[in-house]
GROMACS .gro file of C-alpha atoms in nm:
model
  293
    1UNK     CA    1   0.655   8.425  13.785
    2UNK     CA    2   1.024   8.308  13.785
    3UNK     CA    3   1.316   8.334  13.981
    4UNK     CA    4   1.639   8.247  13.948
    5UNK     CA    5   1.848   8.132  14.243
    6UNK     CA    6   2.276   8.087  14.112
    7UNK     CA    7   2.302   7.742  14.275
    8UNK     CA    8   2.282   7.382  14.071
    9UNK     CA    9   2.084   7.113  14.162
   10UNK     CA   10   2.405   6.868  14.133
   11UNK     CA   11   2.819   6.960  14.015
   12UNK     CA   12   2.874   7.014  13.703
   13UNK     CA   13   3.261   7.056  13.664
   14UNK     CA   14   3.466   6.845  13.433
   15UNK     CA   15   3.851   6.759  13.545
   16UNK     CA   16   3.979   6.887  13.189
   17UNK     CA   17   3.861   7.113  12.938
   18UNK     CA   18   3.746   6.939  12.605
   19UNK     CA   19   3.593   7.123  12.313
   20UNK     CA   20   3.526   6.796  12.122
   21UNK     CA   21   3.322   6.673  12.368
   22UNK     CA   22   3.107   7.007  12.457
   23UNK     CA   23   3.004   6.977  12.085
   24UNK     CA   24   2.875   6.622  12.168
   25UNK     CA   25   2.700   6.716  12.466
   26UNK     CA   26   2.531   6.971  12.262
   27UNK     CA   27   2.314   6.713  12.187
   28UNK     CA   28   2.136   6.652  12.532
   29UNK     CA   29   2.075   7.006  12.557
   30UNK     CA   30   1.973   7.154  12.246
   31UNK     CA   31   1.869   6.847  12.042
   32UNK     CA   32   1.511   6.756  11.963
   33UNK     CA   33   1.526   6.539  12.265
   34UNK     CA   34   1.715   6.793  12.482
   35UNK     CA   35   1.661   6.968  12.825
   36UNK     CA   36   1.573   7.237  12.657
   37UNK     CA   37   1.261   7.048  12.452
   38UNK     CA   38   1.145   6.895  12.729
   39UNK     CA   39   1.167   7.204  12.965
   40UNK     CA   40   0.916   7.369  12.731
   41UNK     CA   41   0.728   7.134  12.705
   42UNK     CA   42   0.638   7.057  13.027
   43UNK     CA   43   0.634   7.463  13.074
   44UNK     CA   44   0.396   7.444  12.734
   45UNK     CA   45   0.184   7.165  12.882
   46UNK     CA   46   0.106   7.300  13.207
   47UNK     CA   47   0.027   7.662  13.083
   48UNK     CA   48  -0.222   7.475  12.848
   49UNK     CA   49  -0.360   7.272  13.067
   50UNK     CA   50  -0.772   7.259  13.124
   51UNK     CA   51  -0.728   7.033  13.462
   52UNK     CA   52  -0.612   7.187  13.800
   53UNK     CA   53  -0.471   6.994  14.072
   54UNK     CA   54  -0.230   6.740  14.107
   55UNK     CA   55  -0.132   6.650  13.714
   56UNK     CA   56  -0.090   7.075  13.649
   57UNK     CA   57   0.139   7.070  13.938
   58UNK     CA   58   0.348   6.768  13.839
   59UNK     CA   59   0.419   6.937  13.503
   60UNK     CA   60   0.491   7.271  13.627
   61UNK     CA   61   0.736   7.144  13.889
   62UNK     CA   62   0.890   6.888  13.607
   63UNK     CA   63   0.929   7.146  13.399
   64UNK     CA   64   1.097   7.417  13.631
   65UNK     CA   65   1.336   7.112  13.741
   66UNK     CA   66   1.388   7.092  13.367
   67UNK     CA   67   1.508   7.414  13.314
   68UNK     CA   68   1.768   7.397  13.550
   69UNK     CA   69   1.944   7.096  13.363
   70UNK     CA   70   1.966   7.327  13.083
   71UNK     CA   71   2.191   7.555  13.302
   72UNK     CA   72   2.370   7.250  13.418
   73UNK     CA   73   2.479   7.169  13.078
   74UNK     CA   74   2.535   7.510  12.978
   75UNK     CA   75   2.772   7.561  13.236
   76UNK     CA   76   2.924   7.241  13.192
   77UNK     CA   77   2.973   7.319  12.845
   78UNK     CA   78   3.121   7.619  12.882
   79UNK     CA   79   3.390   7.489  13.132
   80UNK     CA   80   3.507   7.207  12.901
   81UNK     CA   81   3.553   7.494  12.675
   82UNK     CA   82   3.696   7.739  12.941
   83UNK     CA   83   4.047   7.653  12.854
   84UNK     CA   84   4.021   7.513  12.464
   85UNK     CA   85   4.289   7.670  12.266
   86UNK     CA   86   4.291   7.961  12.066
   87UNK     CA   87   4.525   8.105  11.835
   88UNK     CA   88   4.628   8.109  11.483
   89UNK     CA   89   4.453   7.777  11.351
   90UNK     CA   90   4.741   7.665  11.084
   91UNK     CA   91   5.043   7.713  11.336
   92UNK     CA   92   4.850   7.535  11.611
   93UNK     CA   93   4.725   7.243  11.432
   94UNK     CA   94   5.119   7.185  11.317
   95UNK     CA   95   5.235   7.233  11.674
   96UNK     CA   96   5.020   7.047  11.842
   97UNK     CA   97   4.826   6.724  11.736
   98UNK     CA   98   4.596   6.753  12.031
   99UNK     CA   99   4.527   7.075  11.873
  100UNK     CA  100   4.399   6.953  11.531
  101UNK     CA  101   4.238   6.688  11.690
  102UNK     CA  102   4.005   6.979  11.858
  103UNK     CA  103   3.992   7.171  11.543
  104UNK     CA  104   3.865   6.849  11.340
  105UNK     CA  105   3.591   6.821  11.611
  106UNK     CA  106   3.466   7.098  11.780
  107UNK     CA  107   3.184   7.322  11.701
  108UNK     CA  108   3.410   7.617  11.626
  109UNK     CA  109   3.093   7.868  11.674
  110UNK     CA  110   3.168   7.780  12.025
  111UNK     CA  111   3.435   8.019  11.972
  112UNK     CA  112   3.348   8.239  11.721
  113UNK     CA  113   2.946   8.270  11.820
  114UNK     CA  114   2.970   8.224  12.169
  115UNK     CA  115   3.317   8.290  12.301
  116UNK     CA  116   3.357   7.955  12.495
  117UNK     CA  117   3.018   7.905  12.575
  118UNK     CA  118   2.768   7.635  12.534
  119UNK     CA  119   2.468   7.753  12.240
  120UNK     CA  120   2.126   7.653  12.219
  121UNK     CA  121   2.191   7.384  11.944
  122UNK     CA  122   2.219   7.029  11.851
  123UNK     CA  123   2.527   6.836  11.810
  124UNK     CA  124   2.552   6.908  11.477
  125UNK     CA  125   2.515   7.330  11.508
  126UNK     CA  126   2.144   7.282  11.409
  127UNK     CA  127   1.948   7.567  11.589
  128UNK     CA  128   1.657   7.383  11.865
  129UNK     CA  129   1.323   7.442  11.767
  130UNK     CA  130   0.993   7.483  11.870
  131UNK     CA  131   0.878   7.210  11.672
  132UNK     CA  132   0.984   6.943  11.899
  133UNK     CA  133   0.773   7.035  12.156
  134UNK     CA  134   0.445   6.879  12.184
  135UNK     CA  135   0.174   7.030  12.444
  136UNK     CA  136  -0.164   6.927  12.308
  137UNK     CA  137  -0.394   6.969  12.604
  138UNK     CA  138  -0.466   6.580  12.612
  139UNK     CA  139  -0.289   6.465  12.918
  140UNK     CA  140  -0.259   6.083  12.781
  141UNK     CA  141  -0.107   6.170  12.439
  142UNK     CA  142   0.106   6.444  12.602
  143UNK     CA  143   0.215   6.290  12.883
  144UNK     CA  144   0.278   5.933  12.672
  145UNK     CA  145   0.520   6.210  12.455
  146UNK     CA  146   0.675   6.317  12.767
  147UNK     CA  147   0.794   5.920  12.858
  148UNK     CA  148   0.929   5.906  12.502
  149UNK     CA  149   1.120   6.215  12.509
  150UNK     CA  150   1.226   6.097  12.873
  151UNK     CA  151   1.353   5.754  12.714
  152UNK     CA  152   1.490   5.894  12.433
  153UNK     CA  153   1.675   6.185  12.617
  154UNK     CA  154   1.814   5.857  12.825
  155UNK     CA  155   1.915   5.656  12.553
  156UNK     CA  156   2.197   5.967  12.468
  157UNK     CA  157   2.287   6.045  12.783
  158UNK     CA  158   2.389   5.706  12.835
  159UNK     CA  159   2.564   5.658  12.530
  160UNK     CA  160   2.743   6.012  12.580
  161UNK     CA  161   2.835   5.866  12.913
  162UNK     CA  162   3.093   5.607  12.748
  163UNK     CA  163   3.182   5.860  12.502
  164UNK     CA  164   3.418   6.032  12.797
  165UNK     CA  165   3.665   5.927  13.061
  166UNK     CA  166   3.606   6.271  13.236
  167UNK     CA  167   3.522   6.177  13.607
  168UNK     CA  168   3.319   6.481  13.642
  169UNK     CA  169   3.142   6.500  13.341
  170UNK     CA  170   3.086   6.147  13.419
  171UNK     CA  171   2.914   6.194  13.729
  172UNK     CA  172   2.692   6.508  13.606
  173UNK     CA  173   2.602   6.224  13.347
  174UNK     CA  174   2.487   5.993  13.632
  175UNK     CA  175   2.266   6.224  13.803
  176UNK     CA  176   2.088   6.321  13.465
  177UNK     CA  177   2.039   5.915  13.388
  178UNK     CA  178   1.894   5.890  13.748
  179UNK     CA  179   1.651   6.193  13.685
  180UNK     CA  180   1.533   6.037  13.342
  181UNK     CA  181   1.471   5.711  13.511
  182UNK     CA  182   1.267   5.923  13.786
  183UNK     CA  183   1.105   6.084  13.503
  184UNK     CA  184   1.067   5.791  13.294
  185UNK     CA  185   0.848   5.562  13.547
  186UNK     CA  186   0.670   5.952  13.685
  187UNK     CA  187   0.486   5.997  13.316
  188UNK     CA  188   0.384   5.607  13.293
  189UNK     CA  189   0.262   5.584  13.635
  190UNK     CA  190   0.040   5.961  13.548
  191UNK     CA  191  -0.120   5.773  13.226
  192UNK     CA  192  -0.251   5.496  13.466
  193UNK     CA  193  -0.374   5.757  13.710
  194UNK     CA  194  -0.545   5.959  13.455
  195UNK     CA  195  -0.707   5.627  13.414
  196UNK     CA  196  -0.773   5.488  13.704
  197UNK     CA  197  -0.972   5.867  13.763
  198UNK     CA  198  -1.162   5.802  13.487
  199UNK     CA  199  -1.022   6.144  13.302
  200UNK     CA  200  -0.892   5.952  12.990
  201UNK     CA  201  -0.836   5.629  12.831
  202UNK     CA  202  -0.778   5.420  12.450
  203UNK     CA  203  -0.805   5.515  12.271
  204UNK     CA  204  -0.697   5.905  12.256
  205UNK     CA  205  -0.899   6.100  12.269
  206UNK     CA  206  -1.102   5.868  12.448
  207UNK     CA  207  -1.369   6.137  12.455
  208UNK     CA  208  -1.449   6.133  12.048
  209UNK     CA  209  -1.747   5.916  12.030
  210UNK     CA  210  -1.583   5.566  11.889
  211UNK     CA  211  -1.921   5.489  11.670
  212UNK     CA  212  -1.829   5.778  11.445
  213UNK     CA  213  -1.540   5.651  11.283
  214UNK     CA  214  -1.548   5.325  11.045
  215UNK     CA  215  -1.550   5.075  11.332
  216UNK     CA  216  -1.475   4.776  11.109
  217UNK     CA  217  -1.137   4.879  11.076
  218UNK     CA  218  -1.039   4.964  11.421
  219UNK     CA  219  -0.860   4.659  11.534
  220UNK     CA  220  -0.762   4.554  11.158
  221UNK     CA  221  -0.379   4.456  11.155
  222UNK     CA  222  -0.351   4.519  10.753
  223UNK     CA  223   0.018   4.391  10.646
  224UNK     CA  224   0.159   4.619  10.403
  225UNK     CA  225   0.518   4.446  10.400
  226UNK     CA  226   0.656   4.121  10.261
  227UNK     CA  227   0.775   3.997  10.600
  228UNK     CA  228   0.603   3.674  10.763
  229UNK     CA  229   0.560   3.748  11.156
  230UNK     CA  230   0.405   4.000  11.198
  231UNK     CA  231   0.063   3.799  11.210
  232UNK     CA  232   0.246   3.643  11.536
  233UNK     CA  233   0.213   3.958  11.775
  234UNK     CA  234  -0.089   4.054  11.987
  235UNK     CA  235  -0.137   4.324  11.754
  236UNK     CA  236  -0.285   4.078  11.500
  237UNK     CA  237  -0.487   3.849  11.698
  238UNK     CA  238  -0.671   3.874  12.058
  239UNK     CA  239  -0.838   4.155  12.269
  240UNK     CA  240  -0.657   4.518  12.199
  241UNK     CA  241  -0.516   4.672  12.469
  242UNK     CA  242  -0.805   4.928  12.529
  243UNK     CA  243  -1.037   4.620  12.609
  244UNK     CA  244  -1.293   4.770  12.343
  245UNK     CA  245  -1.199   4.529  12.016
  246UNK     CA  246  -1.095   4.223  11.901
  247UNK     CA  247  -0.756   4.187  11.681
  248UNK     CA  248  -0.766   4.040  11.323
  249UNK     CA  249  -0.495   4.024  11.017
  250UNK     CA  250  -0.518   4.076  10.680
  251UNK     CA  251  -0.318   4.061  10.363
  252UNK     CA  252  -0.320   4.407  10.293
  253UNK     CA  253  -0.616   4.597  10.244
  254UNK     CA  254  -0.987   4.512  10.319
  255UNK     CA  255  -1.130   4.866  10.201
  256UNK     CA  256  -1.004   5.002   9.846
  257UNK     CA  257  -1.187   5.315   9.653
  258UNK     CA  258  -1.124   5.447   9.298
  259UNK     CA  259  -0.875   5.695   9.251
  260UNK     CA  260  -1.064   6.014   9.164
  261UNK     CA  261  -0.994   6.197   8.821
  262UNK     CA  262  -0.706   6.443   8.846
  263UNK     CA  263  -0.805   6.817   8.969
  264UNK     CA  264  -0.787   7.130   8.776
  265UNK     CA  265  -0.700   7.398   9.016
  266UNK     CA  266  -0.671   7.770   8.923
  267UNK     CA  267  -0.509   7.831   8.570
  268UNK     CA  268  -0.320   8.101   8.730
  269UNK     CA  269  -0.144   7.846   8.917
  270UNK     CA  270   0.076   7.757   8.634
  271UNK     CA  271  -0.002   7.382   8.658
  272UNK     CA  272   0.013   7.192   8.381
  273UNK     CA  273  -0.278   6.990   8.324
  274UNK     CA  274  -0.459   6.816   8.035
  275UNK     CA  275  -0.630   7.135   7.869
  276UNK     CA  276  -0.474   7.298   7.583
  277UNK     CA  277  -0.228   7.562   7.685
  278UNK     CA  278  -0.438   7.822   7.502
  279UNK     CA  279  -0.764   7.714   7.705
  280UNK     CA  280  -0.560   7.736   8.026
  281UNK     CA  281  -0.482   8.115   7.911
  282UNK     CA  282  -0.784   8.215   7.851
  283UNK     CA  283  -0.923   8.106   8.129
  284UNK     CA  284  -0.674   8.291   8.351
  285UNK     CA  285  -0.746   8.648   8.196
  286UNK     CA  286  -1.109   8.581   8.223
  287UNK     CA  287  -1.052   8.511   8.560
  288UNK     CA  288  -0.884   8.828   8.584
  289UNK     CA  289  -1.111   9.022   8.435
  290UNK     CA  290  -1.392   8.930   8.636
  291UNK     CA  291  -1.174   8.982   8.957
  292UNK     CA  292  -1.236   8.605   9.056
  293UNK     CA  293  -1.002   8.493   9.364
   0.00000   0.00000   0.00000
């Protein structure tokens, strides 16, 4: 159950209307790292979620919190649009070069979409999608996800914060980089709890029995490139970080297998394959004939 109370949970009023930079700030809210991705996906996670108690909570209060940076932006959007000109496009952009510098810039579906209002898109127009969302009922991979989309939400916020002069958006910008740090050190410090109560570990899923896969290969740091350091990390020599394996490298491969002969699917497919055209057509109305799917 929802409700909505009309209050923010910080100001979000810019000094001056700018339609060039609502387009950019499009970015933090319907990007693939946007508010809105990571409000459902913390609202995704938690309604999946096998595991009552305190990690279903976190995500469910996250995610609500979430949701009302979406409105933040949206209404800070809007008001840097609140005042954007509007008018006939030719006689504006020759009487005012502030003008065309808007029209070069700004998401003019602003306008024409969403009469001065912020849109559930990326910078570029691109509609969000679902896609970006991950909520896969493992609490280490999806909560790992979560600190990426926090630190990647963080990296644009902060460079959209020297992108403006705008005191006010500015300071909006502050409070969202605080959050994300919040946020940020909240999903790494969750990982080591859902360790330390012995719900999961490394690797994920730490529940798939490890003895089923081809264990030979598990800590196997196989160089596929022509660079020369990469035997020098941790990654290629000592204990791995799950404590189960030992690092080695390797000049490419250690496991190779013949490449199998090419298929022949369907002749109704239409491929063209090393049969005679003729066979391929006969064996398509026999197929039919005989009702074969």
């Amino acid at each position: 159950m929802y409700f909505h109370k009309q209050e923010l949970q910080f100001k979000s009023t810019p000094d001056k209307p700018d339609a060039v930079y609502a387009r950019k700030l499009q970015e933090v809210l319907g990007g693939q790292y946007g508010e809105i991705s990571v409000a459902m996906q913390y609202a995704f996670q938690g309604w999946n979620m096998h595991l009552p108690g305190k990690y279903r909570d976190l995500v469910f209060g996250i995610g609500a919190e979430e949701f009302g940076h979406v409105e933040m932006l949206a209404t800070m959007i809007a008001q840097l649009l609140e005042k954007a000109p509007l008018g006939i496009t030719e006689d504006a952009v020759q009487d005012d070069p502030t003008v065309a510098a808007v029209v070069g810039g700004m998401d003019v579906q602003h306008a024409i979409v969403a009469g001065a209002g912020a849109r559930p898109v990326d910078s570029n127009g691109n509609p969000w999608q679902g896609s970006f969302i991950t909520a896969s009922g493992n609490l280490y991979a999806d909560f790992i996800a979560n600190a990426n989309a926090e630190m990647q939400g963080r990296v644009q916020v902060a460079r959209l914060y020297h992108m403006t002069d705008d005191a006010g958006v500015r300071d909006l910008l502050a409070f969202l980089l605080a959050r994300d740090t919040m946020h940020q050190n909240q999903w790494l410090r969750a990982v080591e709890e859902l360790k330390a109560d012995g719900l999961e570990s490394l690797p994920v899923p730490s529940n798939f029995p490890q003895k089923k896969e081809h264990t030979e290969v598990s800590y196997q740091y196989l160089n596929f490139s022509d660079g020369q350091q990469a035997k020098d990390g941790g990654w290629a020599s000592g204990p791995s970080v799950d404590g189960k394996g030992e690092h080695s490298y390797h000049e490419g491969p250690t496991t190779s297998a013949p490449m199998p002969p090419p298929t022949r699917p369907d002749a109704r497919y239409y491929g063209t394959t090393d049969l005679p055209n003729t066979v391929e057509k006969i064996a398509g109305t026999v197929q039919d004939k005989l009702h074969r799917e």
